[in-house]
Short mmCIF file of C-alpha atoms and ligand atoms in Angstrom, two decimals:
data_model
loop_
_atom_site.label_atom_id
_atom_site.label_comp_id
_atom_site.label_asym_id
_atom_site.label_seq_id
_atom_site.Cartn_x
_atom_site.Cartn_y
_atom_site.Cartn_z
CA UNK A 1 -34.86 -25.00 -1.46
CA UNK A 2 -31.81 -26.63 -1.33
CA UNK A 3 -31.06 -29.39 -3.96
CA UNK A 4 -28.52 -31.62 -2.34
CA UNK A 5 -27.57 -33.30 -6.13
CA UNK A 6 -27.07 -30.06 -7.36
CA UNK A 7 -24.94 -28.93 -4.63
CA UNK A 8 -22.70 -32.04 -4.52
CA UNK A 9 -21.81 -31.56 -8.53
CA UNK A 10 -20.89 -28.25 -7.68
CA UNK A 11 -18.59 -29.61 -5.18
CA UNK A 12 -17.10 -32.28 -7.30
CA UNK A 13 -16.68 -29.88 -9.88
CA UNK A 14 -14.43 -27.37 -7.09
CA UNK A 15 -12.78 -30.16 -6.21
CA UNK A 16 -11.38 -31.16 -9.77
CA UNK A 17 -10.74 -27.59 -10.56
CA UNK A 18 -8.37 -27.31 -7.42
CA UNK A 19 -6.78 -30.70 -7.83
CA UNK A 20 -5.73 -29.76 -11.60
CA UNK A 21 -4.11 -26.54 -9.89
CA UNK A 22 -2.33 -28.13 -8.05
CA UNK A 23 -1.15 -31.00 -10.54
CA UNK A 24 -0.71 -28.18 -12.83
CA UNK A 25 -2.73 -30.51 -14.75
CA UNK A 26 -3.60 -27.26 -17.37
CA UNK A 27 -5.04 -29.33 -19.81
CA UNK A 28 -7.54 -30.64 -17.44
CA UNK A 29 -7.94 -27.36 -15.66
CA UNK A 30 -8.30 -25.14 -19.25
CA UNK A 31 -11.58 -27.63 -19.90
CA UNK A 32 -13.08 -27.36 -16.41
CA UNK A 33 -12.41 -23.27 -16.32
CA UNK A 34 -14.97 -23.60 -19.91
CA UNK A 35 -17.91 -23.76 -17.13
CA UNK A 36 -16.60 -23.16 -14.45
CA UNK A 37 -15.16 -20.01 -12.23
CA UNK A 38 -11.36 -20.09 -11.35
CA UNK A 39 -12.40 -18.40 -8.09
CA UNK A 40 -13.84 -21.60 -6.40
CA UNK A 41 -13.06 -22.48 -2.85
CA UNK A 42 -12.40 -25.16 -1.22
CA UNK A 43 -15.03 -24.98 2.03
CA UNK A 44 -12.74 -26.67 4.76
CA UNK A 45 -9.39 -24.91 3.69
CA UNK A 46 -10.62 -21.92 1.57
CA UNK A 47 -7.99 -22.34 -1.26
CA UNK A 48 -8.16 -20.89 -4.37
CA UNK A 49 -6.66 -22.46 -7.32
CA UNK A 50 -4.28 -20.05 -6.56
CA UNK A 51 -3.40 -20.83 -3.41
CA UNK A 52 -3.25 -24.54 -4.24
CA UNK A 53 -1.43 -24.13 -7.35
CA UNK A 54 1.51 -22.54 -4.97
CA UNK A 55 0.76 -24.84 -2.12
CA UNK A 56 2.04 -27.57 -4.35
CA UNK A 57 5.96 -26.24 -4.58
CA UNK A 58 6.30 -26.92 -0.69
CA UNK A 59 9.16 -29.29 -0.73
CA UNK A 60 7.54 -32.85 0.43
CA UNK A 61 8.66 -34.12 4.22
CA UNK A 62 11.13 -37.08 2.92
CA UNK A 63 13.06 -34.39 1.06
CA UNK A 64 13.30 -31.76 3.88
CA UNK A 65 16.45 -31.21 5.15
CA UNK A 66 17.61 -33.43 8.32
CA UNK A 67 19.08 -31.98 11.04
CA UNK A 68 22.60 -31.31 9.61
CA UNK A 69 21.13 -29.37 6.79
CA UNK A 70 21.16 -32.04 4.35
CA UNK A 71 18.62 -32.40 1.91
CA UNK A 72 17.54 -36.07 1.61
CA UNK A 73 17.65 -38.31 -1.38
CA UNK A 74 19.65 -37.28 -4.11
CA UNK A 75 20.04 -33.44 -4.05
CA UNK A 76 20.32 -32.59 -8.08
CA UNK A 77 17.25 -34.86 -8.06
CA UNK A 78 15.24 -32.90 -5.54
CA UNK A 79 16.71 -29.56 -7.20
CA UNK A 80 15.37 -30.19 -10.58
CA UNK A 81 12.33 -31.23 -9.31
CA UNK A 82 11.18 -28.83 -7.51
CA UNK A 83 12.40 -27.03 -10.62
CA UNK A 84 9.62 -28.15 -12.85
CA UNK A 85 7.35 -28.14 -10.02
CA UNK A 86 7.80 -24.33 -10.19
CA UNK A 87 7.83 -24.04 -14.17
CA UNK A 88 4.54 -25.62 -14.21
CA UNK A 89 3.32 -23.51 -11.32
CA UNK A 90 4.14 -20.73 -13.40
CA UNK A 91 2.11 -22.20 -16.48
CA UNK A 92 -0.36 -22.79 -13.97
CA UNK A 93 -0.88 -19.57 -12.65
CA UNK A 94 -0.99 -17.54 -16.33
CA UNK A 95 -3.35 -19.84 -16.91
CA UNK A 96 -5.52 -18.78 -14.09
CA UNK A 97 -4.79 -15.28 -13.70
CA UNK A 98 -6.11 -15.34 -17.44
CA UNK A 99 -9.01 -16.20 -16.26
CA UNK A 100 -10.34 -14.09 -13.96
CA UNK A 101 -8.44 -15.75 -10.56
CA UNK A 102 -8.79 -12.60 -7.88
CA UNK A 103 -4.93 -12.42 -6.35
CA UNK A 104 -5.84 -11.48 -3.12
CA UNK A 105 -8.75 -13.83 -1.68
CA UNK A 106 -7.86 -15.52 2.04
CA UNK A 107 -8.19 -18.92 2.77
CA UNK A 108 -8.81 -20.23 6.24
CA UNK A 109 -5.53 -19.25 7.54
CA UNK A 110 -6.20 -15.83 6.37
CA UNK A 111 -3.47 -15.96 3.51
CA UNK A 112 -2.92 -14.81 0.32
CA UNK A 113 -1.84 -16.91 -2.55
CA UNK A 114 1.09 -14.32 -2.62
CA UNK A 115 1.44 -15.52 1.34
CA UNK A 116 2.21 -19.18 0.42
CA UNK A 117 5.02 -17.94 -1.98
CA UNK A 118 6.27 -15.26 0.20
CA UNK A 119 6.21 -17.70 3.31
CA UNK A 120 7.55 -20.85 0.83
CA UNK A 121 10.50 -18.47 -0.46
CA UNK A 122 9.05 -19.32 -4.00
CA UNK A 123 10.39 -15.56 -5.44
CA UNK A 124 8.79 -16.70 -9.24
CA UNK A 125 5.44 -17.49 -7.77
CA UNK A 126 5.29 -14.78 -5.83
CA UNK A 127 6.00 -11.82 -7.98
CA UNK A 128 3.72 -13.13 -10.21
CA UNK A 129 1.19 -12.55 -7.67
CA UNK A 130 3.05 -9.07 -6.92
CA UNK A 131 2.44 -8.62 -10.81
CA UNK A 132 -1.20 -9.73 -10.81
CA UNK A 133 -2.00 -7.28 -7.90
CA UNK A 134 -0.71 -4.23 -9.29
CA UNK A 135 -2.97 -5.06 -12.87
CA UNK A 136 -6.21 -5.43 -10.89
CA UNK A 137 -5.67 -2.40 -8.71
CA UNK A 138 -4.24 -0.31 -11.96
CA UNK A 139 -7.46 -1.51 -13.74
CA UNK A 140 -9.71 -0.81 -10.78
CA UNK A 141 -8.64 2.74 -9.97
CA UNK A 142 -9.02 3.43 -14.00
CA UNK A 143 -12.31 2.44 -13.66
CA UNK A 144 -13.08 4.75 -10.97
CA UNK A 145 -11.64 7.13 -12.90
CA UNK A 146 -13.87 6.99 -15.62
CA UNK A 147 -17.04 6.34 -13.54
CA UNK A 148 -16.19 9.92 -12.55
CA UNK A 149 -15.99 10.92 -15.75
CA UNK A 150 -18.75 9.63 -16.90
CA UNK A 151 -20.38 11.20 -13.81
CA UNK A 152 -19.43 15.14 -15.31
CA UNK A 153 -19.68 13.83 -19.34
CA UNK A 154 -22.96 14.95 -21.11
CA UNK A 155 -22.22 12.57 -24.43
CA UNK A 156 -21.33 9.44 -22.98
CA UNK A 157 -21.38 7.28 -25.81
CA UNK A 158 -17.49 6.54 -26.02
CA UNK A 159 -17.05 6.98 -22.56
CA UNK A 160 -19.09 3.57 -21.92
CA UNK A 161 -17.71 1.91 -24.62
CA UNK A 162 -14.65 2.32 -23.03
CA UNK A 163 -15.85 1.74 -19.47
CA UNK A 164 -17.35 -1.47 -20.67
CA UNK A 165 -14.09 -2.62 -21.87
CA UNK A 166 -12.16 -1.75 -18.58
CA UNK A 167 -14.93 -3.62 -16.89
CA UNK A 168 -14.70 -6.75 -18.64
CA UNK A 169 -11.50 -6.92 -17.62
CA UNK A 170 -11.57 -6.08 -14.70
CA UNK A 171 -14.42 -8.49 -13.77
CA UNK A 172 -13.58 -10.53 -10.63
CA UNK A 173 -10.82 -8.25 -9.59
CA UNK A 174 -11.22 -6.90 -5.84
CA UNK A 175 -9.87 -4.30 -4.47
CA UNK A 176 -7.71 -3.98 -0.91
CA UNK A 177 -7.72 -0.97 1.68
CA UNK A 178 -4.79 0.92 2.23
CA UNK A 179 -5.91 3.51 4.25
CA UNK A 180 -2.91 4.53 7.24
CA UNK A 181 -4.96 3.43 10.01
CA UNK A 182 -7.86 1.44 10.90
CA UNK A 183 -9.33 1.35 7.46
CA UNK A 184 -12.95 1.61 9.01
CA UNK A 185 -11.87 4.84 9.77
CA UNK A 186 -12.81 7.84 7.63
CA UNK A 187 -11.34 11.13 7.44
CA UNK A 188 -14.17 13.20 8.76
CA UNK A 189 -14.80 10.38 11.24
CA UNK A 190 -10.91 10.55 12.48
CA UNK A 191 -11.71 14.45 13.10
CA UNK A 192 -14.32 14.57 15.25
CA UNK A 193 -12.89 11.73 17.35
CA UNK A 194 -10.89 12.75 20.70
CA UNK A 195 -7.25 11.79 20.52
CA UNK A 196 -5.02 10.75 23.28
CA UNK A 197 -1.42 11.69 23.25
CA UNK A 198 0.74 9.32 25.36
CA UNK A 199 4.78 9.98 25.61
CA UNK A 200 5.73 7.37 22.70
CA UNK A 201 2.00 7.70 20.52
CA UNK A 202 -0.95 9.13 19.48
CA UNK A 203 -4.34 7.77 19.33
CA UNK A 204 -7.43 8.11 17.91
CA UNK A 205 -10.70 8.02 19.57
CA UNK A 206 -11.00 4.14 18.87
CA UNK A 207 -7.66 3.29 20.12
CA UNK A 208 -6.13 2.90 16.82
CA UNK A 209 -2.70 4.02 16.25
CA UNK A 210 -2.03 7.44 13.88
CA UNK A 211 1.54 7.82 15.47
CA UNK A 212 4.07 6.43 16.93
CA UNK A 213 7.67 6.87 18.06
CA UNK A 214 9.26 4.05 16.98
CA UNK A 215 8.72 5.73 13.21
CA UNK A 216 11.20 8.36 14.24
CA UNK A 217 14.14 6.94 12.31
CA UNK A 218 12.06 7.14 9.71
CA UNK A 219 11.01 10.17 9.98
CA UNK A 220 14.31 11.03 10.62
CA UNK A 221 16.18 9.79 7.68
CA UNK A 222 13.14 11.46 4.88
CA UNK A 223 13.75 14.66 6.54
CA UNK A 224 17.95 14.18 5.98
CA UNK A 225 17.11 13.01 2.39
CA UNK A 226 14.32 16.03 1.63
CA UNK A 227 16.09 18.90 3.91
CA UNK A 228 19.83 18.32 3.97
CA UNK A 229 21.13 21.85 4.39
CA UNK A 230 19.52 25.09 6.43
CA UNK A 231 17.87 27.43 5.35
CA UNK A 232 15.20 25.74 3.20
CA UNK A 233 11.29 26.37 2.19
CA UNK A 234 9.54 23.49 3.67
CA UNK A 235 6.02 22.37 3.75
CA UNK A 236 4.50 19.48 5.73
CA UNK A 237 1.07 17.84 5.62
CA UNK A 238 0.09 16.57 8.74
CA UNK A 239 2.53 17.48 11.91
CA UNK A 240 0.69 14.16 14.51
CA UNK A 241 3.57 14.05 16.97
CA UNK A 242 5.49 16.84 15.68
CA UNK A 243 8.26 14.35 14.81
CA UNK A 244 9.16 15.35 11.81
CA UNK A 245 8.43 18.97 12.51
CA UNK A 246 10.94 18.81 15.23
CA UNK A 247 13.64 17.14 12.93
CA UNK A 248 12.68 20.13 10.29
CA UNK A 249 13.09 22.65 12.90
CA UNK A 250 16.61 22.20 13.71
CA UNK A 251 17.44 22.58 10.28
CA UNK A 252 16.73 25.93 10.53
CA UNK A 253 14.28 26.65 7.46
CA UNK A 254 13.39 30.23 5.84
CA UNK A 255 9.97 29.39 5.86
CA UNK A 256 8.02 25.91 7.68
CA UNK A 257 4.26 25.59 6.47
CA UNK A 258 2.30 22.76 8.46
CA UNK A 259 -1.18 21.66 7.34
CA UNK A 260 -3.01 20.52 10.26
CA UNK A 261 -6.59 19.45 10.42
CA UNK A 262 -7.51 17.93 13.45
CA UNK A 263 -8.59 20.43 16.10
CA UNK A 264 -7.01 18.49 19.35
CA UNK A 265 -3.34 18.39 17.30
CA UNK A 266 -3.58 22.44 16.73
CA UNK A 267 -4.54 22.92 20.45
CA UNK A 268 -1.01 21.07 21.06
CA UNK A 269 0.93 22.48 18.71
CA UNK A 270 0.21 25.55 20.34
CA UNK A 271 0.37 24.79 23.77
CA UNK A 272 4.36 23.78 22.93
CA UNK A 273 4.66 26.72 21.35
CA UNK A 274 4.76 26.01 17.27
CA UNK A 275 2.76 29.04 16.27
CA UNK A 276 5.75 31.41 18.42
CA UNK A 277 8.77 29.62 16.42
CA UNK A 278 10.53 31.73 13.74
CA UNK A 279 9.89 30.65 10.23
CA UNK A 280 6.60 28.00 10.74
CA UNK A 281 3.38 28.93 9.53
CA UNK A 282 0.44 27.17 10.79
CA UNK A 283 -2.73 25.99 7.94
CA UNK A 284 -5.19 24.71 10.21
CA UNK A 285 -7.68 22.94 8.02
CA UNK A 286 -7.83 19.84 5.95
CA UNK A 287 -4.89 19.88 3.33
CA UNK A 288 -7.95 19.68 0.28
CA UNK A 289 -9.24 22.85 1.76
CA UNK A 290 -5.35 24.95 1.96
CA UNK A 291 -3.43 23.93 -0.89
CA UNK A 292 -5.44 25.21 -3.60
CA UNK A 293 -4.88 28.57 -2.16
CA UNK A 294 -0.94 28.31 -1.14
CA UNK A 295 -0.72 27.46 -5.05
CA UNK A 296 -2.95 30.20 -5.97
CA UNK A 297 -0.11 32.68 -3.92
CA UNK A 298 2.38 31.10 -5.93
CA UNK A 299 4.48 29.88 -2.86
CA UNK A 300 7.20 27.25 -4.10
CA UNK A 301 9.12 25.12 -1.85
CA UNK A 302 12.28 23.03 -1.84
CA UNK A 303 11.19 20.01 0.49
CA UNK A 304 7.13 18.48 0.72
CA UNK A 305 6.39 15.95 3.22
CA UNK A 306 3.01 13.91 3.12
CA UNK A 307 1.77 12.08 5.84
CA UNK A 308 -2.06 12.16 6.76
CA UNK A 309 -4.13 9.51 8.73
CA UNK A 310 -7.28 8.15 7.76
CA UNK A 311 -7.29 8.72 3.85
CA UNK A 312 -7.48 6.66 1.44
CA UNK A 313 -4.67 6.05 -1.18
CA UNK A 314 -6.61 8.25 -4.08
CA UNK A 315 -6.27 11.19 -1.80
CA UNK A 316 -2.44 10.60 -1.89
CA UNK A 317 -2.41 10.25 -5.18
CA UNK A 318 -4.22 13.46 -5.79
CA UNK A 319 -2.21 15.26 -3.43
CA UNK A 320 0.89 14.37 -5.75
CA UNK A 321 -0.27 14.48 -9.17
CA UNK A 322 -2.70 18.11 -8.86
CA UNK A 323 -0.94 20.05 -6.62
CA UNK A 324 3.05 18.83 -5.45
CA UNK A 325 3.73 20.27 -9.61
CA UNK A 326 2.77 23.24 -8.34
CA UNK A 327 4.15 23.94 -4.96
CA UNK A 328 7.57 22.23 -5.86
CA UNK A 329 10.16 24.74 -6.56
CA UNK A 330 11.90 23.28 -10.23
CA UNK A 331 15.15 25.57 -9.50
CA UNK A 332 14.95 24.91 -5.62
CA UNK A 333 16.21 22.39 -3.47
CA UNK A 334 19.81 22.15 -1.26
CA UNK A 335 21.42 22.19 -4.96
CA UNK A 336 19.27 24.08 -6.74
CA UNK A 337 18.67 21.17 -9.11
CA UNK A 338 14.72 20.65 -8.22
CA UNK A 339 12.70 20.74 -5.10
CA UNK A 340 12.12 17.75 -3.11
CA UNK A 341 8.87 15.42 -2.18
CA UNK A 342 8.15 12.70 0.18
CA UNK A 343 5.37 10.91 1.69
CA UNK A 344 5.32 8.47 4.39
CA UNK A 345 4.77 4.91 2.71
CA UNK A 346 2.93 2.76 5.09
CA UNK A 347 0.14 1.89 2.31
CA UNK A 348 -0.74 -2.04 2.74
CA UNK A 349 1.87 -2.55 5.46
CA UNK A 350 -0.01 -4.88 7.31
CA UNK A 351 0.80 -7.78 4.64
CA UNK A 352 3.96 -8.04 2.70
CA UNK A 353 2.31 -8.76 -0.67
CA UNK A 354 0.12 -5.75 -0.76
CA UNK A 355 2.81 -4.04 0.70
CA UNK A 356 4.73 -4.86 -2.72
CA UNK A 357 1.89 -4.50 -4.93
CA UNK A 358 0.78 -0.77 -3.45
CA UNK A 359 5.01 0.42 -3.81
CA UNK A 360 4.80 -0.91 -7.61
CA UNK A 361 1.67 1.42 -7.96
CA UNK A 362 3.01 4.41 -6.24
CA UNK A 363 5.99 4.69 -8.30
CA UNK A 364 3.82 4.47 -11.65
CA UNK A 365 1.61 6.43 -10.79
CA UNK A 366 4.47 9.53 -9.25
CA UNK A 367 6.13 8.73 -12.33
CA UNK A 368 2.95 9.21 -14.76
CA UNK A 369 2.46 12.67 -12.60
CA UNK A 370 6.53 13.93 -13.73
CA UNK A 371 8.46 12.60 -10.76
CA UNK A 372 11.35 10.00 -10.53
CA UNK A 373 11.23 7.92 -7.72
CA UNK A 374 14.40 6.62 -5.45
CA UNK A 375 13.84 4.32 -2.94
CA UNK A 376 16.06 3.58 0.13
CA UNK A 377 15.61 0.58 2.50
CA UNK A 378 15.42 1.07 6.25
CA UNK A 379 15.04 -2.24 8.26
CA UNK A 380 12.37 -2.31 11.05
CA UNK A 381 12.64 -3.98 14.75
CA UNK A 382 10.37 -6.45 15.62
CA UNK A 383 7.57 -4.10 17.40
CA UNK A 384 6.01 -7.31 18.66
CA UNK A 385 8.71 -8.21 20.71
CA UNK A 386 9.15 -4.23 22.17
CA UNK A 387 5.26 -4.68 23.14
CA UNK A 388 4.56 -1.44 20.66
CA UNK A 389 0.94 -2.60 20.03
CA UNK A 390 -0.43 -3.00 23.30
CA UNK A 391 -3.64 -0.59 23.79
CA UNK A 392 -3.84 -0.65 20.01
CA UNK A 393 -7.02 -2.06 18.25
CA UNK A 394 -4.89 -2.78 15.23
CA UNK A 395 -1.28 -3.42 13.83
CA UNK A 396 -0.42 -0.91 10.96
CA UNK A 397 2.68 -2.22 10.39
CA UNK A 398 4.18 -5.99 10.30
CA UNK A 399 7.04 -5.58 8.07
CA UNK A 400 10.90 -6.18 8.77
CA UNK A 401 11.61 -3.36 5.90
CA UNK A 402 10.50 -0.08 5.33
CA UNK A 403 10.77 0.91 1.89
CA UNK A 404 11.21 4.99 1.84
CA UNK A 405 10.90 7.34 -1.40
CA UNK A 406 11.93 10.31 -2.01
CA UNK A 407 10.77 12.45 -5.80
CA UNK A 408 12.43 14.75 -7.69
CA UNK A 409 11.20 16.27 -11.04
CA UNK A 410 11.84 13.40 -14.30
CA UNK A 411 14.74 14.76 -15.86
C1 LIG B 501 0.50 10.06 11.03
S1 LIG B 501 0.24 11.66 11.65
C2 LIG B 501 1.64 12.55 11.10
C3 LIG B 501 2.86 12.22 11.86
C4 LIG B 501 4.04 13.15 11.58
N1 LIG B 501 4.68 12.80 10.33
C5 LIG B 501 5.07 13.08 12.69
O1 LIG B 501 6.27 13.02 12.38
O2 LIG B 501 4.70 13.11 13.87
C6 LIG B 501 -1.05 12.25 10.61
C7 LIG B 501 -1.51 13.66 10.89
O3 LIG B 501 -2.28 14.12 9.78
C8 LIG B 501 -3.41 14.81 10.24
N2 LIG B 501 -4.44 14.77 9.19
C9 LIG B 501 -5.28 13.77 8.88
N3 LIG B 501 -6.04 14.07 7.81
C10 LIG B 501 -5.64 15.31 7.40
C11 LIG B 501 -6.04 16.16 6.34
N4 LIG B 501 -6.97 15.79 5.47
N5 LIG B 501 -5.43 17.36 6.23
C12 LIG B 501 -4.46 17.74 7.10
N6 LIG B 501 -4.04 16.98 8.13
C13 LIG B 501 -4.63 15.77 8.29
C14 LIG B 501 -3.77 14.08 11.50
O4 LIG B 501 -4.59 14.84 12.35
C15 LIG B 501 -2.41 13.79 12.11
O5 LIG B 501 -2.00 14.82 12.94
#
């Protein structure tokens, strides 16, 4: 049963915990997090600490600016102000994250604390959240990592110590789904559905988007920056619309490998014709099931593009650090300086923060598997306004900027 005492302290004692955030009251707050969570929140708005810790560096009404664009009251008043608003924001926000605060809950609005500071312009704030979501997911996908271990390890002694450790620390920490897709959507699920190929997009059997043409430029400019002469050894992992295929093509290469699992993408592929053009091999299959044996044969390339649908971001990540090492010529590429990789990076895209957090993560993690990342920015249009998600169940992509790497060997 209920007890309605009981349930009141508890709310009292949310209450104090968020107004202390958001005084940056730490003193107070350091005393109440000694019994209490820092992931309370509040039932009406659904703020976190977090979120109300940021919340509290919106500049008040009587010192927005008027309608000239002046600030009112005195401006070097306002200025340093909201100056040590921020610093103790800052203090603030340690103080939480040292405790356990999870970076990416939603309140009511369905926002981040990293939202509030992205939407707020508060740059401090919010790559400290930026900062706070690449820890948790590091410390996550470590864990993983040894649970899997630990799975195949007869002596596990040292193994759990360890695991223990990473668990302690990684205790209140959830993770986010970054699948390219609908992340309900599973990779085995995704190939037995029935796509639909309209002019500008492909879909799958739930309506939700795996292509699209308004990612040509993209595609575009990562085949310029992985295949910028003729002549080249190219591999691609997943051909969808055949964009970048296409873009490939009329660069002429010695040899064009495509991995291509789903059944309904091969039957096109062939019906335009792919399997009679000089130079392209066709892998039909999941890319798990081919590449062990293309590295097997030995056969090196000078460009690798990655872009699959449906999988999650440890498949990526395994595509890059067992097997790109291996299929990467070291001597190849236009200059014959080092083959060239690329993947397309649409990980977390619908939400800037995560967005941030998952492009942090990439790059350590290429880097830990021997490749040096360089990133170029390409901007987006507004896909909203050019009705590009009408008839699709869900938007993969909210961004103004694409963020687009392409890896060469370190060194
Ligand atoms: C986003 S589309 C690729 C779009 C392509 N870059 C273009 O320019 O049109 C993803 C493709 O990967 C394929 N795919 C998904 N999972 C795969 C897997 N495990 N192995 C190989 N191909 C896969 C899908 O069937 C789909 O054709």
């Amino acid at each position: 049963m209920d007890d309605p005492a009981f349930d009141t302290q508890t709310d009292l004692q949310t209450q104090s915990i968020l107004l202390a955030a958001a005084n940056h009251d730490n003193a107070s707050l350091r005393n109440l997090l000694r019994n209490s969570s820092a992931n309370v929140q509040d039932s009406e708005t659904g703020f976190t600490p977090l979120h109300a810790a940021i919340a509290a560096c919106e500049p008040d009404e009587d010192h927005a600016k008027d309608v000239n664009g002046h600030v009112n009251g005195d401006t070097n008043d306002v200025a340093e102000g909201q100056k040590q608003e921020i610093e103790g924001a800052v203090k603030t926000m340690k103080l939480l994250f040292e405790n356990g605060a999870i970076w990416n809950d939603l309140d009511v609005k369905g926002e981040t604390p990293g939202c509030i500071a992205h939407r707020l312009g508060l740059k401090e704030l919010y790559e400290l959240c930026v900062d706070a979501g690449v820890r948790a997911e590091m410390l996550l996908s470590r864990l993983e990592q040894y649970q899997l271990l630990g799975d195949n390890e007869e002596d596990e002694d040292e193994e759990e110590d360890e695991e223990d450790e990473v668990e302690d620390v990684a205790e209140g920490v959830e993770t986010i789904d970054i699948s390219h897709g609908d992340e309900s959507t599973e990779n085995p699920n995704y190939l037995a559905s029935n796509l639909t190929f309209d002019r500008d997009r492909l879909l799958d059997g739930s309506a939700n988007g795996v292509m699209m043409e308004w990612e040509t430029t993209l595609m575009q400019r990562s085949a310029e920056l992985l295949a910028p002469t003729e002549g080249l050894r190219v591999l691609n992992v997943g051909h969808g619309m055949g964009i970048i295929d296409g873009i490939f093509h009329e660069k002429k290469p010695k040899a064009h490998h495509i991995i291509e699992a789903h059944p309904d993408v091969i039957k096109r592929m062939k019906e335009q014709g792919w399997d009679k053009k000089p130079g392209v091999f066709i892998h039909e299959g999941r890319w798990q099931d081919i590449v062990p044996g293309l590295v097997e044969k030995g056969e090196l390339f000078d460009a690798i593009y990655f872009d699959t649908f449906a999988e999650e971001y440890k498949a990526l990540r395994e595509f890059f650090t067992e097997y790109v090492i291996g299929l990467l010529d070291p001597a190849g590429g236009a200059d014959g300086n080092g083959g060239k990789f690329g993947l397309f990076n649409g990980m977390g895209a619908d939400r800037q923060v995560v967005y941030d957090v998952y492009n942090k993560i990439v790059e350590f993690d290429l880097f830990e598997a021997g490749f040096d990342t360089e990133w170029e920015t390409i901007p987006v249009p507004n896909l909203d306004e050019h009705g590009e998600w009408e008839g699709v169940r869900r938007k993969y992509w909210v961004l103004a900027e694409y963020k687009l790497p392409t890896c060469s060997f370190i060194g």
